[in-house]
Amino acid sequence: MGDTATTHHTKSANNGANDNQIGFKSRVSVIGSGSWGSVAAKLVAFNTLNLSSFHDEVKMWVFEETLQSGEKLTDAINRTNENVKYLPGIKLGKNVIADPDLDNAVEDANMLVFVTPHQFIDNICKSLVGKVRSDAEAISLIKGMEVKIEGPCLISTYISEQLGINCSVLMGANLANEIAEEKFSEATVGYRNNREIAEQWVQLFTTPYFMVTPVQDVEGVELCGTLKNVVAIAAGFVDGLDMGNNTKAAIIRFGLREMREFCKLLFSSVKDDTFFESCGVADVITTCFGGRNRKVAEAFARNGGKRLALKHLVHKLNPDIRQIVTLLFLIHRSFDELEAEMLQGQKLQGVTTVREVYEVLRHRGLLELFPLFATVHEICSGCLPPSAIVIYSEKKNIFPV
Amino acid sequence: MGDTATTHHTKSANNGANDNQIGFKSRVSVIGSGSWGSVAAKLVAFNTLNLSSFHDEVKMWVFEETLQSGEKLTDAINRTNENVKYLPGIKLGKNVIADPDLDNAVEDANMLVFVTPHQFIDNICKSLVGKVRSDAEAISLIKGMEVKIEGPCLISTYISEQLGINCSVLMGANLANEIAEEKFSEATVGYRNNREIAEQWVQLFTTPYFMVTPVQDVEGVELCGTLKNVVAIAAGFVDGLDMGNNTKAAIIRFGLREMREFCKLLFSSVKDDTFFESCGVADVITTCFGGRNRKVAEAFARNGGKRLALKHLVHKLNPDIRQIVTLLFLIHRSFDELEAEMLQGQKLQGVTTVREVYEVLRHRGLLELFPLFATVHEICSGCLPPSAIVIYSEKKNIFPV
């Protein structure tokens, strides 16, 4: 598939202004084509058309599917310039070329945008070993790393190590559908050492409706994108208990603070200011007022709360009645059941993350310093009722100023 | 009026544990009795009963009114233990004694809680000169200082200077009705130098459902309580324009950052961490999702937006038609009209504050560094349409890391 070059007239109009690096043009590939991947391709494609330091064409690797019509998804995308399955109604730009062949999609690219579901990145990286340019730069838009006892498995680090290339991250308050509709949003680019590379990513993603700020703190930025889901679960409990605005704001604040302290615990390089960026406070707010972690947690508090209250009662009953009452629990729902019902088989990231975080804190003997994270896990796992989320009276002044 | 001492049994039970300062008991007076004042009295009265270092009785100065029934408000409060007019249905505690006589209410008190509407503090302080104990400590719960070109008139500083006593502040995400219902909330005490005094205020306000954190940054804490209203107006515009969650989170974040930078500009002692406290991020969230500043701004964006779009068109019409169209503006509403209609004569603090902030920034030639604050004022004053709130493409990276 060659360079389609459909709109060279646009670029030639401002060749003089932008053509700083004469002779070298970056080639961008987007690996992933869900709704966020498609939006990322749209943002990038807008800029590659208008900046002369980039080739127009943006290849987008698509996990091939056959649509109900019998047409292949890649063919449909290339025919309509829309991701008809995952982002229907949004034109991605004629210079976005869908490609079902991963090797082919990354060939020649020196800027690789990773934006797949987090559970696929392992296989994708393994199959890309030896296939990417040695001078390529990567950026990960993937939220949801694993937090192991020996430390968190940053997806950016994983990509970096597997492919032998540098990897930055882009995180923020980014509900894909809203950006697709060109409603004003912003994001944070977390980079490791090279400010110039960060500026290139900023240039590639910035549009009049999408503002991007670079921060030299790849760990902090990436961890925010995972830990915020834990805070959203806490916020969902508050919603489910009808506790009001003050309570929710307090819980969000505790969560943001514990995110910050947890990140600093894992990486001493993490900066306080990162949590004032889009990836921090803004993404936490978005996730705590929208998002599925909050939603399922709210449902859990409404259902699970009752369930646990009953459970405590059961122990006081005589054994004959106990068995009958235990059966009654079946009409109430566990987190797993709610997940299955509300998310059509997808797992709730926050529940997994907080279990991992809990293990790390327990292993280090630091659970007491993170009462919100600890309580969220204990509620999710059924050890505490949802109302425990606000029992802070004995745990105050955790991080005194 | 003597010490009512209705529940000495409660206190005597833990005399041993708390009686650190044998022989001296603090006396608390609450100056103000609106909904927030009444809640403050309830919080304080709970603790004075249970802590042996305080006299049980809490005097609450009430601006006397005659109720429809013909009964005086103070008599009704003392008869029912409820503020039947401003916080009906909530028992304040039998040890709260309403007093219509200001001099009498503060006599003997060594801890004064100021919680009146901000426009009354001037007269109250003037009439208190020479009447308060010279060793008294004050705390202000009043939000809404004036920001003059020569600097902000902190209400805490004003109280301090007028009465010759030290004054701390208490601010936070504190919707009075929710705290009255004992829903979990928190607040920040901002203090100047004396940590012991701060701890005393913390002790006096903390209950199992109300968590209080001390911060040595009286200016930062007090300024938060005023500046958050400006951010709430910006958030209201976003709501009125139906811009979505990403946009709102971004605007809240920009607002929080400009609050921080503005405070640091005015007082170099202001700490970054203050904005992670309840008075900072939590109060901003509460105010941007509830509160009247947000609400009126939303209505303005829905109405005023149309109004301004029309205004721009008018200049293109011929003079005859122009006059007719100008008349049509009358069906749309200005901020003043909306305020009058929605707030029954109360003024919207955020609009006043942002005008003052704008003048300070213009005076110092710093408007460009505060695009959100500047834009909010320009929208409120009719110079820009509400949609200008998200035109940030040329103003990015205001405070680069």
Tab-separated table of C-alpha atoms in Angstrom, chain A residues 133-378:
chain	number	residue	atom	x	y	z
A	133	ARG	CA	12.872	0.456	13.032
A	134	SER	CA	15.682	0.693	15.547
A	135	ASP	CA	15.337	4.499	15.633
A	136	ALA	CA	11.590	4.377	16.180
A	137	GLU	CA	9.921	6.231	19.071
A	138	ALA	CA	6.816	4.808	20.711
A	139	ILE	CA	3.996	6.322	22.758
A	140	SER	CA	1.486	4.329	24.782
A	141	LEU	CA	-2.110	5.488	25.217
A	142	ILE	CA	-2.946	2.264	27.057
A	143	LYS	CA	-4.379	2.527	30.563
A	144	GLY	CA	-4.323	-0.380	32.997
A	145	MET	CA	-0.931	-1.773	33.915
A	146	GLU	CA	-0.448	-4.615	36.363
A	147	VAL	CA	0.897	-3.630	39.791
A	148	LYS	CA	3.006	-6.574	40.981
A	149	ILE	CA	4.606	-6.907	44.397
A	150	GLU	CA	8.028	-6.356	42.866
A	151	GLY	CA	6.700	-3.140	41.296
A	152	PRO	CA	4.247	-1.991	38.655
A	153	CYS	CA	4.669	-3.341	35.107
A	154	LEU	CA	4.511	-0.053	33.250
A	155	ILE	CA	3.257	-0.744	29.749
A	156	SER	CA	5.649	1.887	28.425
A	157	THR	CA	8.559	0.036	30.043
A	158	TYR	CA	7.320	-3.265	28.646
A	159	ILE	CA	7.111	-1.863	25.116
A	160	SER	CA	10.509	-0.276	25.540
A	161	GLU	CA	12.159	-3.470	26.736
A	162	GLN	CA	10.510	-5.783	24.253
A	163	LEU	CA	11.219	-3.640	21.197
A	164	GLY	CA	14.413	-1.889	22.276
A	165	ILE	CA	12.975	1.573	21.653
A	166	ASN	CA	12.070	4.557	23.847
A	167	CYS	CA	8.418	4.831	24.884
A	168	SER	CA	6.497	7.862	26.150
A	169	VAL	CA	2.850	7.908	27.320
A	170	LEU	CA	-0.242	10.035	26.691
A	171	MET	CA	-2.954	10.052	29.366
A	172	GLY	CA	-5.728	12.421	30.416
A	173	ALA	CA	-9.415	13.102	30.768
A	174	ASN	CA	-10.179	11.566	27.401
A	175	LEU	CA	-13.592	10.054	26.831
A	176	ALA	CA	-13.132	9.002	23.191
A	177	ASN	CA	-16.594	9.899	21.954
A	178	GLU	CA	-16.324	13.482	23.151
A	179	ILE	CA	-12.976	14.024	21.423
A	180	ALA	CA	-14.376	12.380	18.300
A	181	GLU	CA	-17.055	15.097	18.308
A	182	GLU	CA	-14.295	17.694	18.631
A	183	LYS	CA	-15.399	18.865	22.054
A	184	PHE	CA	-12.523	20.610	23.834
A	185	SER	CA	-10.277	18.207	25.758
A	186	GLU	CA	-6.711	17.956	26.910
A	187	ALA	CA	-4.102	15.338	27.724
A	188	THR	CA	-0.673	14.944	29.272
A	189	VAL	CA	2.370	13.497	27.515
A	190	GLY	CA	4.716	11.836	29.993
A	191	TYR	CA	8.274	11.544	28.709
A	192	ARG	CA	11.486	10.139	30.082
A	193	ASN	CA	14.484	12.277	29.083
A	194	ASN	CA	14.194	13.776	25.682
A	195	ARG	CA	12.167	16.974	25.624
A	196	GLU	CA	12.436	17.207	21.836
A	197	ILE	CA	10.704	13.867	21.414
A	198	ALA	CA	7.995	15.023	23.805
A	199	GLU	CA	7.498	18.169	21.746
A	200	GLN	CA	7.117	16.027	18.626
A	201	TRP	CA	4.349	13.989	20.256
A	202	VAL	CA	2.700	17.177	21.476
A	203	GLN	CA	2.815	18.547	17.920
A	204	LEU	CA	1.411	15.325	16.512
A	205	PHE	CA	-1.618	15.214	18.838
A	206	THR	CA	-2.463	18.893	19.402
A	207	THR	CA	-5.466	20.295	17.542
A	208	PRO	CA	-7.556	23.401	18.243
A	209	TYR	CA	-9.865	21.232	20.369
A	210	PHE	CA	-7.193	18.977	21.904
A	211	MET	CA	-4.537	20.531	24.106
A	212	VAL	CA	-1.471	18.501	25.074
A	213	THR	CA	1.015	19.326	27.846
A	214	PRO	CA	4.379	17.546	28.219
A	215	VAL	CA	5.587	16.444	31.657
A	216	GLN	CA	8.921	14.772	32.381
A	217	ASP	CA	7.442	12.013	34.535
A	218	VAL	CA	6.518	8.961	32.517
A	219	GLU	CA	5.899	6.807	35.611
A	220	GLY	CA	3.628	9.297	37.350
A	221	VAL	CA	1.599	9.978	34.219
A	222	GLU	CA	1.161	6.296	33.368
A	223	LEU	CA	0.302	5.263	36.944
A	224	CYS	CA	-2.401	7.942	37.094
A	225	GLY	CA	-4.182	6.298	34.175
A	226	THR	CA	-4.477	3.056	36.147
A	227	LEU	CA	-4.935	4.228	39.746
A	228	LYS	CA	-7.759	6.649	38.937
A	229	ASN	CA	-10.042	3.630	38.456
A	230	VAL	CA	-9.646	2.783	42.138
A	231	VAL	CA	-10.776	6.279	43.093
A	232	ALA	CA	-13.724	5.956	40.713
A	233	ILE	CA	-14.859	2.848	42.560
A	234	ALA	CA	-14.760	4.738	45.845
A	235	ALA	CA	-16.750	7.565	44.231
A	236	GLY	CA	-19.278	5.023	42.949
A	237	PHE	CA	-19.806	3.708	46.479
A	238	VAL	CA	-20.503	7.254	47.666
A	239	ASP	CA	-23.038	7.691	44.860
A	240	GLY	CA	-24.656	4.366	45.668
A	241	LEU	CA	-25.016	5.352	49.313
A	242	ASP	CA	-26.520	8.766	48.389
A	243	MET	CA	-23.953	10.511	50.561
A	244	GLY	CA	-23.957	13.892	48.813
A	245	ASN	CA	-21.501	16.303	47.234
A	246	ASN	CA	-19.265	17.036	50.209
A	247	THR	CA	-18.608	13.366	50.774
A	248	LYS	CA	-17.873	12.667	47.139
A	249	ALA	CA	-15.478	15.601	46.889
A	250	ALA	CA	-13.705	14.452	50.065
A	251	ILE	CA	-13.368	10.890	48.791
A	252	ILE	CA	-12.032	12.094	45.425
A	253	ARG	CA	-9.482	14.240	47.238
A	254	PHE	CA	-8.363	11.377	49.498
A	255	GLY	CA	-8.044	9.221	46.387
A	256	LEU	CA	-5.965	11.778	44.515
A	257	ARG	CA	-3.663	12.127	47.519
A	258	GLU	CA	-3.226	8.389	47.900
A	259	MET	CA	-2.521	8.099	44.166
A	260	ARG	CA	0.222	10.664	44.572
A	261	GLU	CA	1.729	9.051	47.655
A	262	PHE	CA	1.547	5.575	46.131
A	263	CYS	CA	3.293	6.730	42.947
A	264	LYS	CA	6.016	8.443	44.965
A	265	LEU	CA	6.445	5.295	46.992
A	266	LEU	CA	7.051	3.251	43.847
A	267	PHE	CA	9.126	5.842	41.965
A	268	SER	CA	10.944	8.544	43.874
A	269	SER	CA	11.192	10.518	40.615
A	270	VAL	CA	7.424	11.123	40.501
A	271	LYS	CA	6.540	14.818	40.718
A	272	ASP	CA	3.755	16.361	42.826
A	273	ASP	CA	2.823	18.605	39.948
A	274	THR	CA	1.921	15.669	37.713
A	275	PHE	CA	-1.258	15.294	39.768
A	276	PHE	CA	-2.299	18.822	38.809
A	277	GLU	CA	-2.111	17.824	35.135
A	278	SER	CA	-4.861	16.411	32.939
A	279	CYS	CA	-3.688	12.859	33.689
A	280	GLY	CA	-4.155	13.583	37.415
A	281	VAL	CA	-6.921	15.734	38.810
A	282	ALA	CA	-8.824	16.125	35.513
A	283	ASP	CA	-8.900	12.424	34.648
A	284	VAL	CA	-9.892	11.579	38.226
A	285	ILE	CA	-12.816	14.014	38.030
A	286	THR	CA	-13.991	12.664	34.660
A	287	THR	CA	-13.740	9.071	35.838
A	288	CYS	CA	-15.493	9.781	39.149
A	289	PHE	CA	-18.453	11.469	37.469
A	290	GLY	CA	-18.701	9.243	34.362
A	291	GLY	CA	-17.109	5.937	33.485
A	292	ARG	CA	-17.969	2.331	34.133
A	293	ASN	CA	-15.905	1.765	37.282
A	294	ARG	CA	-18.016	4.385	39.052
A	295	LYS	CA	-21.224	2.994	37.584
A	296	VAL	CA	-20.703	-0.625	38.613
A	297	ALA	CA	-19.499	0.433	42.062
A	298	GLU	CA	-22.656	2.498	42.514
A	299	ALA	CA	-24.779	-0.530	41.609
A	300	PHE	CA	-22.701	-2.680	43.960
A	301	ALA	CA	-23.245	-0.275	46.847
A	302	ARG	CA	-26.985	-0.274	46.214
A	303	ASN	CA	-27.111	-4.087	45.999
A	304	GLY	CA	-24.029	-5.272	47.820
A	305	GLY	CA	-24.702	-3.014	50.751
A	306	LYS	CA	-27.902	-4.888	51.480
A	307	ARG	CA	-26.189	-8.199	50.879
A	308	LEU	CA	-23.523	-7.570	53.457
A	309	ALA	CA	-25.904	-6.189	56.017
A	310	LEU	CA	-27.805	-9.479	55.724
A	311	LYS	CA	-24.618	-11.491	55.947
A	312	HIS	CA	-23.806	-9.951	59.299
A	313	LEU	CA	-27.246	-10.833	60.575
A	314	VAL	CA	-26.989	-14.466	59.507
A	315	HIS	CA	-24.369	-15.257	62.077
A	316	LYS	CA	-26.864	-14.439	64.779
A	317	LEU	CA	-29.498	-16.859	63.493
A	318	ASN	CA	-29.948	-20.492	64.452
A	319	PRO	CA	-28.441	-22.925	61.938
A	320	ASP	CA	-31.756	-24.047	60.381
A	321	ILE	CA	-32.865	-20.582	59.507
A	322	ARG	CA	-29.315	-19.642	58.509
A	323	GLN	CA	-29.423	-21.973	55.544
A	324	ILE	CA	-32.638	-20.462	54.239
A	325	VAL	CA	-31.397	-16.923	54.619
A	326	THR	CA	-28.146	-17.814	52.899
A	327	LEU	CA	-30.171	-18.817	49.887
A	328	LEU	CA	-31.774	-15.398	49.896
A	329	PHE	CA	-28.332	-13.909	49.205
A	330	LEU	CA	-28.604	-15.282	45.735
A	331	ILE	CA	-31.032	-12.542	44.863
A	332	HIS	CA	-28.366	-9.980	45.706
A	333	ARG	CA	-25.409	-9.445	43.481
A	334	SER	CA	-21.686	-9.703	43.915
A	335	PHE	CA	-19.213	-7.475	42.102
A	336	ASP	CA	-18.460	-10.300	39.673
A	337	GLU	CA	-22.094	-10.749	38.814
A	338	LEU	CA	-22.635	-7.038	38.326
A	339	GLU	CA	-19.552	-6.845	36.124
A	340	ALA	CA	-20.805	-9.690	33.970
A	341	GLU	CA	-24.244	-8.144	33.704
A	342	MET	CA	-23.279	-4.510	33.152
A	343	LEU	CA	-20.086	-4.863	31.133
A	344	GLN	CA	-20.885	-7.779	28.813
A	345	GLY	CA	-17.952	-9.852	29.923
A	346	GLN	CA	-15.387	-7.041	30.228
A	347	LYS	CA	-13.514	-6.921	33.535
A	348	LEU	CA	-13.605	-3.882	35.766
A	349	GLN	CA	-10.047	-2.534	35.852
A	350	GLY	CA	-10.381	-0.742	39.167
A	351	VAL	CA	-11.239	-3.931	41.055
A	352	THR	CA	-8.203	-5.737	39.673
A	353	THR	CA	-5.934	-2.757	40.225
A	354	VAL	CA	-6.968	-2.192	43.829
A	355	ARG	CA	-6.388	-5.867	44.639
A	356	GLU	CA	-2.872	-5.568	43.232
A	357	VAL	CA	-2.262	-2.275	45.044
A	358	TYR	CA	-3.492	-3.846	48.272
A	359	GLU	CA	-1.006	-6.706	47.911
A	360	VAL	CA	1.860	-4.292	47.329
A	361	LEU	CA	0.889	-2.251	50.407
A	362	ARG	CA	0.415	-5.323	52.569
A	363	HIS	CA	3.749	-6.702	51.433
A	364	ARG	CA	5.427	-3.451	52.439
A	365	GLY	CA	3.453	-3.070	55.673
A	366	LEU	CA	1.980	0.246	54.520
A	367	LEU	CA	-1.750	-0.445	54.444
A	368	GLU	CA	-2.417	1.989	57.281
A	369	LEU	CA	-1.015	4.873	55.276
A	370	PHE	CA	-3.507	4.239	52.477
A	371	PRO	CA	-6.889	3.886	54.169
A	372	LEU	CA	-8.887	4.698	51.034
A	373	PHE	CA	-7.173	2.144	48.799
A	374	ALA	CA	-7.289	-0.464	51.578
A	375	THR	CA	-10.973	0.164	52.261
A	376	VAL	CA	-11.922	0.010	48.573
A	377	HIS	CA	-10.308	-3.406	48.295
A	378	GLU	CA	-11.921	-4.641	51.491
